[in-house]
């Protein structure tokens, strides 16, 4: 037995020192792309709606709908569907595995992205709202799937870096979706092409994921034994009898409730900005669509860059100086309180201070990257085995705030061209940010909870193995999983956001191309 153990240790040691690109890295990258595309789909409507409702389309043949009156409803409709399946999605993903749920999410989202121009022309506002609700309903499986995959594939020593990498696919999807949607909307092909582009990307990603993705290291046929042992030895999620979900323990866990409150505050502030920045830039700062979309994307590009600065610092602090819980609280505070201060200041900026407004938007959005090393990865800290369900619960309940945030503008009795409206909007978001951050800082934890699993190897016993293995020296199969997660988030967020620009073009009176028909649906 000693000889066998020594041989196994020697093989693992040899594996540690290899520099190679393995299947796990492709998994990481594809997950990153999924987040990027998903966020593009989710957010391109923020710019698209401006073009869709414009009375000056770049081409008279492009359909626009300046008579539409449900702009804010269209922007929030995604979240009506998104909030519904989250908790059930986490349980289903846990029971049947995340691979096919993620594939289905991306395919159905892409299909209904392709249908948005058709529904706008043939049905009107109601058709677009229906598409967005279905997209939201379907994307309810995105993060439970990705979180479950991360829980299965990510060693503890790499958790902040990998989770940040995968989830920054979302901000990058926003960075790409907003300007691309704006440029396309003002071109001769018009706003419908922006939705066709994202629909096509999502379908292409789905095919690739079906061919390469896997539920876990143990279920991937091409992973090496050494890499599988390393991953499973540091995550304690190797294949075993399915554990029952400890619902009562989860819902009465104070550290879990801290994540929930933080997630609610994050969603209010984040989606207030993501859905309304293009309208703010148009109504207050008077930018045209193409400039508006490029400048609206800049803060999310900064967020994407800063995430790669914050996450390795977080992992370094955990490895050498601070507890997981302390690091999560520090970075969550950075990612919430600094943006809150910037939002309050932004509420007192007028159109004569364009540069200052843009600087404050960059701070408000960019520093929010720190939450990727804060509450956003804390679900996995508490329970690697139930991470998908935990994410499903918090993502479901917190997205009630994503629904309310864009609609709050309709309640405040000021026009969108009135700075007072935006002062209220930004200060409300800042207040919710701060309250959620304080609650998280008091009650959050970085410890694996007793209800995570029976027979879990003590974290202290695993620590030497984690530290002896250098995550910077080699690449493996789990990184392929993470890359796939990244792609999924990127595409899904592209689908999610392109309506923010698209709706503006859809409601324009002057399309860029005379071949695109103007809608006659006056609702």
Coordinates of C-alpha atoms in Angstrom, one line a residue:
X1 CA 0.0 0.0 0.0
X2 CA 2.9 2.3 0.8
X3 CA 4.4 1.7 -2.7
X4 CA 1.1 2.4 -4.4
X5 CA 0.5 5.5 -2.4
X6 CA 4.1 6.7 -3.2
X7 CA 3.6 6.0 -6.9
X8 CA 0.3 8.0 -6.9
X9 CA 1.9 10.9 -5.1
X10 CA 4.8 10.9 -7.6
X11 CA 2.3 10.9 -10.5
X12 CA 0.4 13.8 -8.9
X13 CA 3.7 15.7 -8.2
X14 CA 4.7 15.2 -11.9
X15 CA 1.3 16.4 -13.0
X16 CA 1.7 19.6 -10.8
X17 CA 4.7 20.8 -12.7
X18 CA 3.4 20.4 -16.2
X19 CA 2.6 23.4 -18.3
X20 CA -0.2 22.4 -20.6
X21 CA -3.5 23.5 -22.0
X22 CA -6.0 20.9 -20.9
X23 CA -9.7 20.2 -21.3
X24 CA -10.7 21.8 -18.0
X25 CA -9.4 25.2 -19.2
X26 CA -11.7 24.9 -22.2
X27 CA -14.5 24.2 -19.9
X28 CA -13.8 27.4 -18.0
X29 CA -13.5 29.4 -21.2
X30 CA -16.8 28.1 -22.6
X31 CA -18.6 28.9 -19.4
X32 CA -17.1 32.4 -19.6
X33 CA -18.4 32.8 -23.2
X34 CA -21.8 31.5 -22.1
X35 CA -22.0 34.3 -19.5
X36 CA -20.8 36.8 -22.1
X37 CA -23.4 35.9 -24.7
X38 CA -26.1 35.6 -22.1
X39 CA -25.5 39.1 -20.8
X40 CA -25.3 40.4 -24.4
X41 CA -28.7 39.0 -25.0
X42 CA -29.9 40.3 -21.6
X43 CA -28.6 43.9 -22.0
X44 CA -28.6 44.8 -25.7
X45 CA -32.2 45.8 -25.4
X46 CA -31.1 48.7 -23.2
X47 CA -29.7 50.4 -26.4
X48 CA -31.9 48.5 -28.9
X49 CA -35.0 50.0 -27.4
X50 CA -33.8 53.5 -28.2
X51 CA -33.3 52.7 -31.9
X52 CA -36.6 50.7 -32.0
X53 CA -38.5 53.7 -30.7
X54 CA -36.6 56.4 -32.6
X55 CA -38.5 58.6 -35.0
X56 CA -35.4 59.1 -37.1
X57 CA -34.3 55.6 -38.4
X58 CA -31.1 55.5 -40.5
X59 CA -33.0 53.7 -43.2
X60 CA -36.6 54.2 -44.0
X61 CA -37.1 50.5 -44.6
X62 CA -36.1 49.6 -41.0
X63 CA -39.2 49.3 -38.8
X64 CA -39.3 51.6 -35.9
X65 CA -42.1 52.1 -33.3
X66 CA -42.0 55.7 -31.9
X67 CA -45.7 55.3 -30.9
X68 CA -44.8 52.5 -28.4
X69 CA -45.5 53.5 -24.8
X70 CA -44.1 50.5 -22.8
X71 CA -40.4 51.1 -22.9
X72 CA -39.8 50.4 -19.2
X73 CA -42.0 47.4 -19.3
X74 CA -40.0 45.9 -22.2
X75 CA -36.8 46.6 -20.2
X76 CA -38.1 44.9 -17.1
X77 CA -40.0 42.1 -18.8
X78 CA -36.9 39.8 -18.9
X79 CA -36.9 39.7 -15.1
X80 CA -40.5 38.7 -14.9
X81 CA -39.6 35.4 -16.3
X82 CA -36.1 35.3 -14.8
X83 CA -37.3 35.3 -11.2
X84 CA -39.6 32.3 -11.6
X85 CA -37.5 29.2 -12.1
X86 CA -34.4 29.9 -10.0
X87 CA -35.0 27.8 -6.9
X88 CA -36.5 24.9 -8.9
X89 CA -33.7 25.3 -11.4
X90 CA -31.1 24.8 -8.8
X91 CA -32.8 21.6 -7.6
X92 CA -33.2 20.3 -11.1
X93 CA -29.6 21.0 -12.1
X94 CA -28.4 19.2 -9.0
X95 CA -30.5 16.2 -9.7
X96 CA -30.0 15.8 -13.5
X97 CA -26.7 17.6 -14.0
X98 CA -25.9 21.1 -15.4
X99 CA -24.6 20.3 -18.9
X100 CA -27.9 19.9 -20.7
X101 CA -29.7 22.6 -18.7
X102 CA -27.0 25.1 -19.8
X103 CA -27.2 23.9 -23.4
X104 CA -31.0 24.3 -23.4
X105 CA -30.8 27.7 -21.8
X106 CA -28.5 29.1 -24.5
X107 CA -30.4 27.5 -27.4
X108 CA -33.9 28.7 -26.3
X109 CA -32.5 32.2 -25.5
X110 CA -30.9 32.4 -28.9
X111 CA -34.1 31.3 -30.7
X112 CA -36.2 33.9 -29.0
X113 CA -33.5 36.6 -29.7
X114 CA -33.9 35.8 -33.4
X115 CA -37.7 36.2 -33.0
X116 CA -37.7 39.6 -31.5
X117 CA -37.7 41.6 -34.8
X118 CA -40.4 39.3 -36.1
X119 CA -42.5 39.7 -33.1
X120 CA -42.0 43.5 -33.0
X121 CA -43.2 43.8 -36.6
X122 CA -46.0 41.2 -36.5
X123 CA -47.4 41.6 -33.0
X124 CA -46.0 44.8 -31.5
X125 CA -44.9 45.6 -28.0
X126 CA -46.7 42.6 -26.6
X127 CA -44.7 40.3 -28.8
X128 CA -41.4 41.8 -27.7
X129 CA -42.5 41.6 -24.0
X130 CA -43.4 37.9 -24.5
X131 CA -40.0 37.2 -26.0
X132 CA -38.2 38.9 -23.1
X133 CA -40.3 37.1 -20.5
X134 CA -39.5 33.7 -22.1
X135 CA -35.8 34.6 -22.4
X136 CA -35.8 35.5 -18.7
X137 CA -37.6 32.3 -17.7
X138 CA -35.0 30.3 -19.6
X139 CA -32.0 32.2 -18.3
X140 CA -33.2 31.3 -14.8
X141 CA -31.2 28.1 -15.3
X142 CA -28.0 29.9 -16.3
X143 CA -26.4 30.7 -13.0
X144 CA -27.6 27.6 -11.1
X145 CA -26.0 25.6 -13.9
X146 CA -22.7 27.6 -14.0
X147 CA -22.5 27.7 -10.2
X148 CA -23.0 23.9 -10.0
X149 CA -20.3 23.4 -12.6
X150 CA -17.9 25.7 -10.7
X151 CA -18.6 23.8 -7.5
X152 CA -17.7 20.5 -9.3
X153 CA -14.7 21.7 -11.2
X154 CA -12.9 24.4 -9.2
X155 CA -10.3 23.6 -6.6
X156 CA -10.5 25.8 -3.5
X157 CA -7.1 27.5 -4.2
X158 CA -8.4 28.8 -7.5
X159 CA -12.0 29.6 -6.5
X160 CA -11.8 33.4 -6.6
X161 CA -9.8 33.6 -9.8
X162 CA -11.9 31.0 -11.7
X163 CA -15.3 32.3 -10.5
X164 CA -14.3 35.9 -11.3
X165 CA -13.0 34.9 -14.8
X166 CA -16.2 33.0 -15.6
X167 CA -18.6 35.6 -14.2
X168 CA -16.8 38.5 -15.8
X169 CA -18.1 37.1 -19.1
X170 CA -21.3 38.9 -18.1
X171 CA -19.7 42.4 -17.9
X172 CA -17.7 41.7 -21.0
X173 CA -20.9 40.7 -22.8
X174 CA -22.3 44.0 -21.8
X175 CA -19.2 45.9 -23.0
X176 CA -19.6 44.2 -26.3
X177 CA -23.4 44.2 -26.6
X178 CA -24.0 47.9 -26.0
X179 CA -21.6 49.4 -28.6
X180 CA -22.3 46.7 -31.2
X181 CA -26.0 47.1 -30.8
X182 CA -25.6 50.9 -31.1
X183 CA -23.4 50.7 -34.2
X184 CA -25.6 48.2 -35.9
X185 CA -28.7 50.1 -35.0
X186 CA -27.4 53.3 -36.8
X187 CA -26.1 51.3 -39.8
X188 CA -28.0 50.6 -43.0
X189 CA -28.9 47.1 -41.7
X190 CA -30.6 48.5 -38.6
X191 CA -31.4 47.3 -35.2
X192 CA -32.9 43.9 -36.2
X193 CA -29.5 42.7 -37.2
X194 CA -28.2 43.1 -33.7
X195 CA -30.6 40.5 -32.5
X196 CA -29.8 38.2 -35.4
X197 CA -26.1 38.4 -34.5
X198 CA -26.6 37.4 -30.9
X199 CA -29.1 34.7 -31.7
X200 CA -26.6 33.1 -34.1
X201 CA -23.7 33.3 -31.6
X202 CA -25.8 31.6 -28.9
X203 CA -26.7 28.7 -31.2
X204 CA -23.1 28.3 -32.3
X205 CA -22.0 28.2 -28.6
X206 CA -24.7 25.5 -27.8
X207 CA -23.3 23.2 -30.5
X208 CA -19.8 23.6 -29.1
X209 CA -20.9 23.0 -25.5
X210 CA -22.8 19.9 -26.4
X211 CA -19.6 18.5 -27.9
X212 CA -17.1 19.5 -25.2
X213 CA -18.9 20.2 -21.9
X214 CA -19.4 17.8 -19.0
X215 CA -21.2 17.8 -15.7
X216 CA -18.2 17.0 -13.6
X217 CA -14.6 15.8 -14.0
X218 CA -15.7 12.2 -13.3
X219 CA -18.1 12.4 -16.2
X220 CA -15.6 13.7 -18.7
X221 CA -14.2 10.9 -20.8
X222 CA -11.0 12.5 -21.7
X223 CA -9.8 13.9 -18.4
X224 CA -6.6 12.4 -16.9
X225 CA -6.7 10.4 -13.7
X226 CA -4.2 12.8 -12.0
X227 CA -6.2 15.9 -12.9
X228 CA -9.5 14.3 -11.8
X229 CA -7.9 13.3 -8.4
X230 CA -6.6 16.8 -7.9
X231 CA -9.9 18.5 -8.5
X232 CA -12.0 16.1 -6.5
X233 CA -9.4 16.0 -3.7
X234 CA -9.7 19.8 -3.2
X235 CA -13.5 20.2 -3.7
X236 CA -14.8 17.1 -2.0
X237 CA -17.4 16.8 -4.8
X238 CA -16.4 13.5 -6.2
X239 CA -19.2 11.4 -7.5
X240 CA -21.1 9.7 -4.6
X241 CA -24.6 9.0 -3.5
X242 CA -26.8 12.1 -4.1
X243 CA -27.3 14.2 -0.9
X244 CA -30.7 15.4 0.0
X245 CA -31.1 19.1 0.0
X246 CA -31.2 20.5 3.6
X247 CA -33.9 23.1 2.9
X248 CA -34.6 24.0 6.5
X249 CA -30.9 24.4 7.4
X250 CA -30.3 26.5 4.3
X251 CA -33.2 28.8 4.8
X252 CA -32.4 29.3 8.5
X253 CA -28.6 29.8 8.0
X254 CA -27.6 33.3 8.9
X255 CA -24.5 33.3 6.5
X256 CA -26.8 32.2 3.7
X257 CA -29.3 35.0 4.5
X258 CA -26.4 37.5 4.4
X259 CA -25.6 36.4 0.8
X260 CA -29.3 36.7 -0.1
X261 CA -29.5 40.3 1.2
X262 CA -26.2 41.2 -0.5
X263 CA -27.5 39.8 -3.8
X264 CA -30.7 41.8 -3.5
X265 CA -28.9 45.0 -3.0
X266 CA -26.5 44.2 -5.8
X267 CA -29.3 43.5 -8.3
X268 CA -31.1 46.7 -7.6
X269 CA -28.0 48.9 -8.1
X270 CA -26.5 46.9 -11.0
X271 CA -29.7 46.6 -13.0
X272 CA -30.7 50.2 -12.4
X273 CA -27.5 51.2 -14.1
X274 CA -27.4 48.5 -16.8
X275 CA -30.9 49.1 -18.1
X276 CA -31.0 52.9 -17.6
X277 CA -27.5 54.2 -18.5
X278 CA -28.3 54.4 -22.2
X279 CA -31.5 56.3 -21.4
X280 CA -29.7 58.6 -19.0
X281 CA -26.9 59.3 -21.5
X282 CA -29.6 60.1 -24.1
X283 CA -32.0 62.1 -22.0
X284 CA -29.6 64.0 -19.8
X285 CA -26.3 64.0 -21.5
X286 CA -27.8 64.2 -25.0
X287 CA -25.6 61.6 -26.7
X288 CA -26.7 60.1 -30.0
X289 CA -27.2 56.3 -30.1
X290 CA -23.8 55.2 -31.4
X291 CA -21.9 57.5 -29.0
X292 CA -24.3 56.6 -26.3
X293 CA -23.8 52.9 -26.6
X294 CA -20.0 53.1 -26.7
X295 CA -19.9 55.3 -23.6
X296 CA -22.5 53.2 -21.8
X297 CA -20.2 50.2 -22.4
X298 CA -17.1 51.9 -21.0
X299 CA -17.9 51.4 -17.3
X300 CA -18.5 47.6 -17.9
X301 CA -15.1 47.3 -19.7
X302 CA -13.5 48.8 -16.6
X303 CA -15.5 46.4 -14.4
X304 CA -14.2 43.5 -16.5
X305 CA -10.5 44.7 -16.2
X306 CA -10.8 45.3 -12.5
X307 CA -12.2 41.9 -11.9
X308 CA -8.9 40.4 -13.0
X309 CA -7.1 42.7 -10.5
X310 CA -9.4 42.0 -7.5
X311 CA -9.7 38.2 -7.8
X312 CA -6.0 37.3 -7.6
X313 CA -5.5 39.7 -4.7
X314 CA -8.4 38.0 -3.0
X315 CA -6.9 34.5 -3.5
X316 CA -3.5 35.7 -2.3
X317 CA -5.0 37.2 0.9
X318 CA -6.8 33.9 1.6
X319 CA -3.7 31.8 0.9
X320 CA -1.4 33.9 3.1
X321 CA -3.0 36.4 5.5
X322 CA -6.8 36.4 6.0
X323 CA -9.7 34.0 6.4
X324 CA -12.1 33.4 3.5
X325 CA -14.9 35.2 5.4
X326 CA -12.8 38.3 6.0
X327 CA -11.7 38.5 2.4
X328 CA -15.3 38.1 1.2
X329 CA -16.5 40.9 3.4
X330 CA -13.6 43.3 2.4
X331 CA -14.2 42.8 -1.3
X332 CA -17.9 43.0 -1.0
X333 CA -17.6 46.3 0.8
X334 CA -15.3 47.7 -1.9
X335 CA -17.7 46.5 -4.6
X336 CA -20.8 48.0 -3.0
X337 CA -19.9 51.1 -0.9
X338 CA -17.6 52.8 -3.4
X339 CA -20.2 52.5 -6.2
X340 CA -22.9 53.8 -3.8
X341 CA -20.8 57.0 -3.1
X342 CA -20.3 57.5 -6.9
X343 CA -24.1 57.1 -7.5
X344 CA -25.0 59.8 -4.9
X345 CA -22.5 62.2 -6.6
X346 CA -23.8 61.3 -10.1
X347 CA -27.3 62.4 -9.0
X348 CA -26.0 66.0 -8.7
X349 CA -24.3 66.2 -12.1
X350 CA -25.9 68.0 -15.0
X351 CA -25.4 68.0 -18.8
X352 CA -22.7 70.6 -18.7
X353 CA -20.5 68.1 -16.8
X354 CA -20.4 65.2 -19.2
X355 CA -16.9 64.1 -18.4
X356 CA -17.5 64.1 -14.7
X357 CA -20.7 62.1 -15.2
X358 CA -18.8 59.5 -17.2
X359 CA -16.1 59.3 -14.6
X360 CA -18.6 58.7 -11.9
X361 CA -20.3 56.0 -14.0
X362 CA -17.0 54.3 -14.5
X363 CA -16.4 54.3 -10.7
X364 CA -20.0 53.2 -9.9
X365 CA -19.8 50.2 -12.3
X366 CA -16.1 49.4 -12.4
X367 CA -15.5 49.0 -8.6
X368 CA -18.5 46.7 -8.5
X369 CA -16.2 44.1 -9.9
X370 CA -15.0 43.4 -6.4
X371 CA -18.3 41.6 -5.6
X372 CA -17.1 38.7 -7.8
X373 CA -14.7 38.0 -4.9
X374 CA -17.3 38.9 -2.3
X375 CA -20.8 37.5 -1.9
X376 CA -21.0 36.3 -5.5
X377 CA -18.7 33.3 -4.9
X378 CA -19.7 32.9 -1.2
X379 CA -22.3 30.2 -2.1
X380 CA -19.5 27.8 -3.0
X381 CA -17.7 28.6 0.3
X382 CA -20.7 27.7 2.4
X383 CA -21.7 24.5 0.5
X384 CA -19.8 23.2 -2.6
X385 CA -22.4 20.4 -2.9
X386 CA -25.4 22.7 -2.8
X387 CA -23.9 25.7 -4.6
X388 CA -26.3 25.6 -7.5
X389 CA -29.4 25.5 -5.2
X390 CA -28.0 28.4 -3.1
X391 CA -27.4 30.5 -6.2
X392 CA -30.9 29.6 -7.5
X393 CA -32.5 30.8 -4.3
X394 CA -30.6 34.1 -4.0
X395 CA -30.8 34.8 -7.8
X396 CA -34.6 34.2 -7.7
X397 CA -35.4 36.4 -4.8
X398 CA -32.9 39.1 -5.7
X399 CA -34.3 39.4 -9.2
X400 CA -37.5 40.8 -7.8
X401 CA -35.3 43.9 -7.3
X402 CA -34.2 43.6 -10.9
X403 CA -37.8 43.9 -11.9
X404 CA -38.7 46.8 -9.7
X405 CA -35.5 48.9 -10.4
X406 CA -36.3 49.8 -14.0
X407 CA -40.0 50.4 -13.2
X408 CA -39.2 52.8 -10.3
X409 CA -38.7 55.5 -13.0
X410 CA -42.4 55.3 -13.9
X411 CA -43.4 56.0 -10.3
X412 CA -41.2 59.1 -9.8
X413 CA -43.2 62.0 -11.1
X414 CA -40.5 63.6 -13.3
X415 CA -39.7 63.3 -17.1
X416 CA -36.6 61.3 -18.1
X417 CA -35.0 64.5 -19.4
X418 CA -35.3 66.0 -15.8
X419 CA -32.1 65.6 -13.7
X420 CA -34.3 65.4 -10.6
X421 CA -35.6 62.0 -11.7
X422 CA -32.1 60.6 -12.0
X423 CA -31.1 62.1 -8.6
X424 CA -33.9 60.1 -7.0
X425 CA -33.0 56.9 -9.0
X426 CA -29.3 57.0 -8.2
X427 CA -29.8 57.9 -4.5
X428 CA -32.3 55.1 -3.9
X429 CA -29.9 52.6 -5.5
X430 CA -27.1 53.9 -3.3
X431 CA -29.1 53.6 -0.1
X432 CA -30.1 50.0 -1.0
X433 CA -26.4 49.2 -1.8
X434 CA -25.2 50.4 1.6
X435 CA -27.9 48.7 3.7
X436 CA -27.2 45.3 2.0
X437 CA -23.4 45.7 2.4
X438 CA -23.7 46.4 6.1
X439 CA -25.9 43.4 6.7
X440 CA -23.5 41.2 4.7
X441 CA -20.5 42.5 6.7
X442 CA -22.1 41.6 10.0
X443 CA -23.5 38.1 9.2
X444 CA -21.5 36.6 6.4
X445 CA -19.1 33.6 6.8
X446 CA -16.5 31.9 4.7
X447 CA -16.7 28.5 6.5
X448 CA -18.2 25.4 5.0
X449 CA -21.5 24.9 6.7
X450 CA -22.4 21.7 8.7
X451 CA -25.3 21.0 6.4
X452 CA -23.0 20.9 3.3
X453 CA -22.4 17.1 3.3
X454 CA -21.8 14.1 5.4
X455 CA -18.3 12.8 5.7
X456 CA -16.7 15.9 4.3
X457 CA -12.9 15.9 4.6
X458 CA -11.8 18.5 7.1
X459 CA -10.7 21.6 5.3
X460 CA -7.5 21.7 7.3
X461 CA -6.5 18.3 6.0
X462 CA -7.0 19.4 2.5
X463 CA -5.0 22.6 2.9
X464 CA -1.5 21.2 2.3
X465 CA -2.6 19.6 -0.9
X466 CA -4.1 22.9 -2.1
X467 CA -1.0 24.9 -1.4
X468 CA 1.4 22.3 -2.8
X469 CA -0.3 22.4 -6.1
X470 CA 0.5 25.6 -8.0
X471 CA -2.5 26.7 -10.1
X472 CA -0.2 29.0 -12.1
X473 CA 2.0 26.3 -13.6
X474 CA -0.4 24.2 -15.8
X475 CA -3.8 24.0 -17.4
X476 CA -6.2 21.2 -17.4
X477 CA -9.7 19.9 -18.2
X478 CA -11.5 22.0 -15.6
X479 CA -10.3 25.2 -17.3
X480 CA -12.1 24.0 -20.4
X481 CA -15.2 23.8 -18.3
X482 CA -14.6 27.3 -16.9
X483 CA -14.1 28.7 -20.4
X484 CA -17.4 27.1 -21.5
X485 CA -19.1 28.7 -18.5
X486 CA -17.5 32.0 -19.5
X487 CA -18.8 31.7 -23.1
X488 CA -22.3 30.8 -21.8
X489 CA -22.4 33.8 -19.5
X490 CA -21.1 36.1 -22.2
X491 CA -23.6 35.0 -24.9
X492 CA -26.5 34.9 -22.4
X493 CA -25.8 38.4 -21.1
X494 CA -25.4 39.7 -24.7
X495 CA -28.9 38.4 -25.4
X496 CA -30.1 39.8 -22.1
X497 CA -28.8 43.3 -22.7
X498 CA -29.0 44.1 -26.4
X499 CA -32.6 45.1 -26.0
X500 CA -31.4 48.1 -24.0
X501 CA -30.1 49.6 -27.3
X502 CA -32.4 47.7 -29.6
X503 CA -35.6 49.1 -28.2
X504 CA -34.4 52.7 -28.9
X505 CA -33.9 51.8 -32.6
X506 CA -37.2 49.8 -32.7
X507 CA -39.2 52.8 -31.6
X508 CA -37.4 55.3 -33.8
X509 CA -39.4 57.2 -36.5
X510 CA -36.4 57.3 -38.9
X511 CA -34.9 53.9 -39.6
X512 CA -31.5 53.8 -41.3
X513 CA -32.7 51.7 -44.2
X514 CA -35.9 52.3 -46.2
X515 CA -36.2 48.5 -46.8
X516 CA -37.1 47.9 -43.2
X517 CA -40.8 48.5 -42.6
X518 CA -42.1 50.9 -39.9
X519 CA -44.5 49.3 -37.5
X520 CA -48.2 50.3 -37.6
X521 CA -48.8 48.9 -34.1
X522 CA -49.8 51.8 -31.9
X523 CA -50.3 50.4 -28.5

